[in-house]
XYZ file of C-alpha atoms in Angstrom:
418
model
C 22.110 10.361 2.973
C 20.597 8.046 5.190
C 17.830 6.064 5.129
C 15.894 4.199 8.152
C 13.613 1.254 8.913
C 12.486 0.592 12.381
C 10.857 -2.415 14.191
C 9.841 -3.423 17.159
C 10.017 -6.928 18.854
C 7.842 -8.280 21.544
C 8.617 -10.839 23.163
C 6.250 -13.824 23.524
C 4.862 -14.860 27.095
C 6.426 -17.886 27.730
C 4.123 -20.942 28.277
C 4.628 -23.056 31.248
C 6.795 -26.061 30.159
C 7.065 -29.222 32.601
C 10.615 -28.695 33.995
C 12.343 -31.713 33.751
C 14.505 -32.904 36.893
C 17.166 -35.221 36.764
C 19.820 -36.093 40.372
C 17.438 -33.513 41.351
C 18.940 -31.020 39.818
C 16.499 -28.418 38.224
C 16.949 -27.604 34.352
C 15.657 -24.161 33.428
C 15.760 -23.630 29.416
C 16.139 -19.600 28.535
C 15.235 -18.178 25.279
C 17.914 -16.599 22.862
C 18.528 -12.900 23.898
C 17.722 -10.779 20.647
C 21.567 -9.879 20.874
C 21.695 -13.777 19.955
C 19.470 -13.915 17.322
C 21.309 -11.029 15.647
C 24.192 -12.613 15.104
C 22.333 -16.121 13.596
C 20.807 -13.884 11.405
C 23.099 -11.341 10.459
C 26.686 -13.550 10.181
C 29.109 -10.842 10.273
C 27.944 -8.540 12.582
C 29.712 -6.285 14.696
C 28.499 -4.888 18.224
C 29.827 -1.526 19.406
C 29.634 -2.863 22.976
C 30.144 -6.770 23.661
C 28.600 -6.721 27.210
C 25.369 -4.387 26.939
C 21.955 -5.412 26.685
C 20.039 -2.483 27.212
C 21.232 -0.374 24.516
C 23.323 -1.487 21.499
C 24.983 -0.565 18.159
C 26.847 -1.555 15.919
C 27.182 -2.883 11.726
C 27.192 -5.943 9.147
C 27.016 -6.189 5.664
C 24.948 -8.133 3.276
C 25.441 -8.473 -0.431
C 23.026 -6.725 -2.425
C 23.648 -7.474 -6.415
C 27.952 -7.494 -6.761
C 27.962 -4.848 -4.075
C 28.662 -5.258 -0.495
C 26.888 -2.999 1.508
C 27.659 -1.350 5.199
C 24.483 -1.704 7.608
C 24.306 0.421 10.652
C 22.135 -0.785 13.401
C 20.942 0.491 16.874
C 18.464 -1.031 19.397
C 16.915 -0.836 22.739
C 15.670 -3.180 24.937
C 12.615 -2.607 27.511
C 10.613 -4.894 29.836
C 11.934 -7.811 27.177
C 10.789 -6.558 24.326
C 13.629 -4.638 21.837
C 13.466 -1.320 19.371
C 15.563 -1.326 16.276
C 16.591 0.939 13.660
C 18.608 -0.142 10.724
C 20.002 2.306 8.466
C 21.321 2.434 5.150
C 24.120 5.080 3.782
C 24.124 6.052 0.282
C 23.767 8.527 -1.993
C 20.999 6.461 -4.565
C 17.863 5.980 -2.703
C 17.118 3.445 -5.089
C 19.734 1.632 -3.944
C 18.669 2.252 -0.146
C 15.592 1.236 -0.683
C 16.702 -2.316 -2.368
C 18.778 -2.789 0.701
C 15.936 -2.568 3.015
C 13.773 -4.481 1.078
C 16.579 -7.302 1.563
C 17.219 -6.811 4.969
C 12.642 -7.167 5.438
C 13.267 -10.241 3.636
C 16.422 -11.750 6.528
C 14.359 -10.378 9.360
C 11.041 -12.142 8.182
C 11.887 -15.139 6.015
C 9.102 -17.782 6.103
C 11.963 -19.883 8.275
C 13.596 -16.557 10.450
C 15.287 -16.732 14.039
C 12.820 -14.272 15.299
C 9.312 -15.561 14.961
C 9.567 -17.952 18.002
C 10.666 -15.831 20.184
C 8.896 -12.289 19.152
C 6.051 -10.799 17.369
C 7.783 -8.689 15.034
C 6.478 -5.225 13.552
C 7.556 -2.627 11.339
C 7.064 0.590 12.812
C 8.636 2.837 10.187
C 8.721 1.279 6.901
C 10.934 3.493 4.488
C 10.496 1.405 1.174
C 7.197 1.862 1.240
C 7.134 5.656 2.202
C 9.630 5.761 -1.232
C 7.069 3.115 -3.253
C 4.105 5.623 -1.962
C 5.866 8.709 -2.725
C 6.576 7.461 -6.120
C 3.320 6.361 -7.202
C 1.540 9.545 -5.536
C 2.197 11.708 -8.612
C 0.513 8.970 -10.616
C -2.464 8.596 -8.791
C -2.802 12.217 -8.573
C -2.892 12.372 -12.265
C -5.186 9.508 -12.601
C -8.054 10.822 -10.526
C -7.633 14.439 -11.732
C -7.636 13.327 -15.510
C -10.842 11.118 -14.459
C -12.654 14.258 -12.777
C -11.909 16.166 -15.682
C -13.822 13.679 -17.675
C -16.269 13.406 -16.045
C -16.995 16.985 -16.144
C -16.275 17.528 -19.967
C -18.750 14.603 -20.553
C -21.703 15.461 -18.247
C -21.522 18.857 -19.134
C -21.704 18.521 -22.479
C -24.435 16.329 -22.106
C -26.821 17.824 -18.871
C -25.226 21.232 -18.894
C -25.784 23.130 -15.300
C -28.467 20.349 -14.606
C -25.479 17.766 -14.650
C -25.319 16.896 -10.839
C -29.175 16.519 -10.971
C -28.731 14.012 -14.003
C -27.181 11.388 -11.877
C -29.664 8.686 -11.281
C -27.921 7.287 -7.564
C -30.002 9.467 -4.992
C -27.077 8.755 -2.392
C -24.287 10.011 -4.340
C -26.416 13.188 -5.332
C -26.796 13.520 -1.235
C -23.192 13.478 -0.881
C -22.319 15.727 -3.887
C -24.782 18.251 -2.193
C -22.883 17.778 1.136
C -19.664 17.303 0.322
C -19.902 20.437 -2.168
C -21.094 22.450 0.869
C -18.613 21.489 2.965
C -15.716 22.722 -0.035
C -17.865 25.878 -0.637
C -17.759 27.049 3.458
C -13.909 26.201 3.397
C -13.197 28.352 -0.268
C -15.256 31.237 0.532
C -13.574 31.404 4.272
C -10.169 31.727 2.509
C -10.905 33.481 -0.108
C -13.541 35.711 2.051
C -16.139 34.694 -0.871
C -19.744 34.422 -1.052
C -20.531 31.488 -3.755
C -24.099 30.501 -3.629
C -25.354 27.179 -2.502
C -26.881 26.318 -5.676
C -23.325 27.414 -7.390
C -21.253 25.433 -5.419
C -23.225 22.212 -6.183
C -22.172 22.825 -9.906
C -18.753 24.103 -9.258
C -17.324 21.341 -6.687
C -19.716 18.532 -7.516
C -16.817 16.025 -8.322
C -14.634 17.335 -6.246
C -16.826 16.659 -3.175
C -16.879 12.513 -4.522
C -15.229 9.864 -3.016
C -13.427 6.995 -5.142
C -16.511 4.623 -3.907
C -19.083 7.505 -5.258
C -17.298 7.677 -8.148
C -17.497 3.875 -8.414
C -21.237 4.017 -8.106
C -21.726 7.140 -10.277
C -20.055 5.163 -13.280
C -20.984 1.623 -12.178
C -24.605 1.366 -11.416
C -27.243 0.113 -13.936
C -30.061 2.137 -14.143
C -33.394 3.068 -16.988
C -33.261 6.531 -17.448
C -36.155 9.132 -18.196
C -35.329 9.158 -21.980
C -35.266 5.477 -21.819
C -38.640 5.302 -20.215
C -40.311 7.885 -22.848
C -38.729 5.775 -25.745
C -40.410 2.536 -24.470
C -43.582 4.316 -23.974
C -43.544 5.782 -27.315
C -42.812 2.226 -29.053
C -44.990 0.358 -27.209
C -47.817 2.983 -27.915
C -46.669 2.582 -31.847
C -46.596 -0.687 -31.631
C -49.812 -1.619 -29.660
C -49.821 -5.664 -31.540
C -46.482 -6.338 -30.595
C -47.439 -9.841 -32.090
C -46.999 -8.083 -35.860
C -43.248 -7.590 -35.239
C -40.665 -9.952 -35.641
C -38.354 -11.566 -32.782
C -35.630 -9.646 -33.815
C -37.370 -6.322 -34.249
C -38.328 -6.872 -30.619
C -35.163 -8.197 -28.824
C -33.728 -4.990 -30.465
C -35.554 -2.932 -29.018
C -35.614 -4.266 -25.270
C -31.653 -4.549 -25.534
C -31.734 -0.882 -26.046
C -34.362 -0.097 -23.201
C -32.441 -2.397 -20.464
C -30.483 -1.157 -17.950
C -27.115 0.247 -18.752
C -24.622 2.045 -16.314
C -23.073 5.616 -17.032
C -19.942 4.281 -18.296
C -21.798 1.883 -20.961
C -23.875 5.291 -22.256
C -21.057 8.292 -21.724
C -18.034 6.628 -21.910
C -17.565 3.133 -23.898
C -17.218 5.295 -27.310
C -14.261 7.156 -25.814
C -11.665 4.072 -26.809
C -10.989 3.376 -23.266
C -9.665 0.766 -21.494
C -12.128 -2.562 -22.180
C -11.464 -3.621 -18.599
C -12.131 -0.395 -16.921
C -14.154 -1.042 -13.877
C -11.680 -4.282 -13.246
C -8.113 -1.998 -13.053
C -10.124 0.702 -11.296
C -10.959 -1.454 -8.548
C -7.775 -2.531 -8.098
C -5.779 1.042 -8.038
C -8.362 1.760 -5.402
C -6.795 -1.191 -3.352
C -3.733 0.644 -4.054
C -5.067 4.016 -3.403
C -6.038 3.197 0.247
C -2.504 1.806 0.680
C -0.903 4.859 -0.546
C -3.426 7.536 0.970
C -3.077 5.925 4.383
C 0.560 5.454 4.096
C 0.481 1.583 4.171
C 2.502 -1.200 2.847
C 3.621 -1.266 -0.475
C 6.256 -3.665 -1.329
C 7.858 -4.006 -4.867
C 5.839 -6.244 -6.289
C 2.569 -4.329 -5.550
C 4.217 -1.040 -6.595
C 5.389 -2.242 -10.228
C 2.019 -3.517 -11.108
C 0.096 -0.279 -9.522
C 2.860 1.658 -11.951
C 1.936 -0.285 -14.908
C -2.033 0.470 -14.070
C -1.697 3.814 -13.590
C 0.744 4.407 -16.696
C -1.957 2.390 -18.692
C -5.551 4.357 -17.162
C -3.596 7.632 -17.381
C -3.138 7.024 -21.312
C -6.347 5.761 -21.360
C -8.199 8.700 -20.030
C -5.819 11.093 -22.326
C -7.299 9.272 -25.541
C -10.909 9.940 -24.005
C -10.400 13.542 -23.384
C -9.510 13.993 -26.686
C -12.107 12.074 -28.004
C -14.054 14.401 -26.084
C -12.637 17.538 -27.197
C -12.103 17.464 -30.634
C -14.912 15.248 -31.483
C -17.901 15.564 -29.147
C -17.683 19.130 -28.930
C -17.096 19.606 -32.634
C -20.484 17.433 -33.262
C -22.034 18.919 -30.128
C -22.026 22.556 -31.957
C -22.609 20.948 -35.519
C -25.820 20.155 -34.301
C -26.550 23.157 -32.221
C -25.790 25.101 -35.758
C -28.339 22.639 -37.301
C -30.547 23.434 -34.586
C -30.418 27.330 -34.535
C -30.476 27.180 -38.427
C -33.933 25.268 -38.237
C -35.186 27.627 -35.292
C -34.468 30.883 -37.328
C -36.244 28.930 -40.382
C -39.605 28.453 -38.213
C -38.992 32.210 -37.152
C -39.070 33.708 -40.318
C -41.507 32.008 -41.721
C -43.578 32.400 -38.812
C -42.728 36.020 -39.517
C -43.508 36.328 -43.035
C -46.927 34.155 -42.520
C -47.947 36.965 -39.827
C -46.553 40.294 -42.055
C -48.999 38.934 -45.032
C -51.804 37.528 -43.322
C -53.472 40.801 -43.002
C -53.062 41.347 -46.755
C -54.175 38.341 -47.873
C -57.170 39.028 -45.337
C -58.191 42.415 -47.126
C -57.330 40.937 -50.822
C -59.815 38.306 -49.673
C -62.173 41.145 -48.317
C -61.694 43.125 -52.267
C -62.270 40.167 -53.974
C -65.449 39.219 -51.938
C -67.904 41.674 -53.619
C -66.555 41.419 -56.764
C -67.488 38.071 -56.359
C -71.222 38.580 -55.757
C -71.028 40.764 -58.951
C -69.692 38.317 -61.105
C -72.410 35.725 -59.729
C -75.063 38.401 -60.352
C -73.780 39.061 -63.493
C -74.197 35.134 -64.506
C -77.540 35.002 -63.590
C -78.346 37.797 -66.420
C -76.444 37.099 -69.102
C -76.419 33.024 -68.848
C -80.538 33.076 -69.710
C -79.067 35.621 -72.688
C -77.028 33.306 -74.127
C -78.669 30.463 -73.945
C -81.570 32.269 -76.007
C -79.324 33.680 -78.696
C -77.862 30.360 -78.803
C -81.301 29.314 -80.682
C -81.441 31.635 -82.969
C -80.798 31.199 -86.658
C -78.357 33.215 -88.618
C -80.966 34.034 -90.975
C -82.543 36.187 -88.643
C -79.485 38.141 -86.985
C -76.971 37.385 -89.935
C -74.670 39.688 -88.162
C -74.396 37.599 -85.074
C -71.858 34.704 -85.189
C -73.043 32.098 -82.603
C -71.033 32.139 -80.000
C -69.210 35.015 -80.794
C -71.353 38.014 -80.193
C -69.495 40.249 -83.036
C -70.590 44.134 -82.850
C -71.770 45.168 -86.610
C -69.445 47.813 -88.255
C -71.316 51.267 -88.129
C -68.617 53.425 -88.622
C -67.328 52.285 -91.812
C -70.406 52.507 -92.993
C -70.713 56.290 -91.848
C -67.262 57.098 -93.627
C -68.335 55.516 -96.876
C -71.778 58.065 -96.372
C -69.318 61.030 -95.991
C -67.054 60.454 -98.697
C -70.137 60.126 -101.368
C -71.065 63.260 -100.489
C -67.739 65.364 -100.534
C -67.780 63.708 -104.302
């Protein structure tokens, strides 16, 4: 298979030069042609035709490792300035793309033949087409893995309200527009009709860019809860000069401003360095979305960064999943048990209210009777209670024991029968 680089080579304007003259004869010094400068570069090339300037072909070969490899070469030449594709034949691209990368390195060595002479440019750059191509699939899993995240985690925590939860007014704007934009394209294809409203909740981080994303986890900010905290301590604690130094530092530490990533994320055993490596994949990211350089160098350590963020955000998803949500619907239990506790005893309170009411409405002249009933028998007592037992022998102070008529009545009835 083969596999091409292409450049292009303009030539300088040449600056006037005092000609020198000597037996008045006229010295004129001409640059190289690029023919020329092919060969000091190049030692053992090989032109298909030895007296054309216009158009040209031909090979070399260059060591690459213990292997020799076979270069093909073509290149035009317009107003000056010259066109050139080298190509590489093999059947490991891997192997290609090393080759190219040595053959950059000859063409544009610090100390090359060409520099003088041309402004160089790569107009087709295959290695890093292959570097991009290869670190695509990466990145790709990277920010999908991260947008999954970020949906588990402000989901769980703001439910539908979760777009109107973010603090940064101008990445809310462009979650609003950018989810519009997705919603008119969807329901075209898919001859839809998803509400406005939906579609903010639906595509919200979809519609982001990596720099909204950037502020959405980045930016510092006091939120609501934070404020009603504060409130309610300082309104607790209206002599803040009774606490102690600590007591107090503790508590502003808590109320200061903290970014999403510091409330949402920094339990999730993530990477300590996050916002550091995420900046620099998104140097990467531009390089690779706008098909840009990437040389070897930049594409192992954008490999290892990816490899390391991708694990990263794996160990926070399932943080996520088998923790959060686990305590999320602990507490929701704890929750609905303590709701259906204030419902049925709000229930039973209601069902026996009435009866206590009428028990209370029984009870209320029996009440008066009993009081009425003191008011006779209280000036009673206290007169029998000065009585002697000589006069009413029968009555026991304090006692009030009825006498015993009927056994006297039997004892009458029996003497008689006798």
């Amino acid at each position: 298979m083969e596999y091409k680089n292409s450049y292009i080579f303009l030539k300088r304007n040449d600056k006037e030069k005092d000609i020198p003259k000597k037996d008045n004869a006229i010295i004129i010094k001409l640059p190289p042609s690029f023919r020329y400068l092919l060969k000091k570069t190049f030692i053992n090339i090989k032109f298909d035709y030895e007296d054309s300037e216009d158009i040209n072909s031909g090979k070399f070969t260059i060591e690459n490792g213990s292997k020799k490899i076979e270069i093909l070469f073509k290149y035009y030449s317009v107003m000056s300035n010259c066109y050139l594709d080298i190509i590489v034949e093999s059947k490991n691209v891997m192997s290609a793309v090393s080759t190219l990368n040595k053959i950059n390195d000859m063409l544009f060595a610090k100390n090359n033949f060409f520099d003088e002479f041309y402004v160089s440019i790569i107009s087709y750059d295959y290695s890093s087409e292959y570097y991009c191509n290869k670190l695509y699939p990466y990145l790709n899993e990277f920010e999908r893995k991260l947008r999954k995240l970020l949906f588990n985690i402000y989901t769980l925590n703001f439910n539908l309200d979760y777009y109107v939860a973010i603090p940064n007014e101008e990445v809310k704007n462009n979650i609003k527009k950018g989810s519009k934009e997705i919603n008119k394209e969807i329901n075209k294809l898919n001859n839809g009709n998803v509400s406005v409203e939906d579609c903010f909740i639906k595509y919200g981080f979809y519609s982001l860019e990596y720099s909204d994303v950037d502020k959405l986890l980045f930016t510092k900010y006091i939120s609501s809860d934070d404020e009603t905290k504060l409130e309610e301590f300082l309104k607790n604690n209206k002599d803040l000069t009774k606490l102690s130094d600590s007591e107090l530092r503790k508590k502003f530490k808590l109320s200061k401003p903290k970014n999403a990533w510091e409330r949402f994320f920094n339990n999730k055993k993530m990477d300590d360095n996050f916002q550091t490596t995420f900046n620099l994949i998104r140097i990467f990211r531009n390089n690779i979305d706008h098909c840009k350089f990437i040389s070897k160098k930049q594409y192992d350590e954008c490999i290892k960064l990816l490899k390391q963020e991708i694990k990263s955000l794996d160990t926070a998803i399932s943080t996520t999943e088998q923790k959060d949500f686990l305590n999320r619907n602990i507490k929701l239990s704890y929750e609905y048990i303590n709701k259906i506790s204030e419902i049925i005893n709000e229930f039973i309170m209601n069902s026996y209210k009435p009866l206590m009411d009428n028990i209370e409405l029984i009870n209320q002249p029996m009440k008066e009777i009993n009081e009425k009933i003191k008011l006779i028998v209280n000036p009673v007592s206290s007169i029998i209670s000065n009585m002697t037992s000589s006069v009413l022998p029968e009555v026991e102070l304090l006692k009030y024991n009825i006498p015993n008529y009927f056994n006297d009545i039997k004892t009458e009835n029996d003497n008689k029968k006798s």
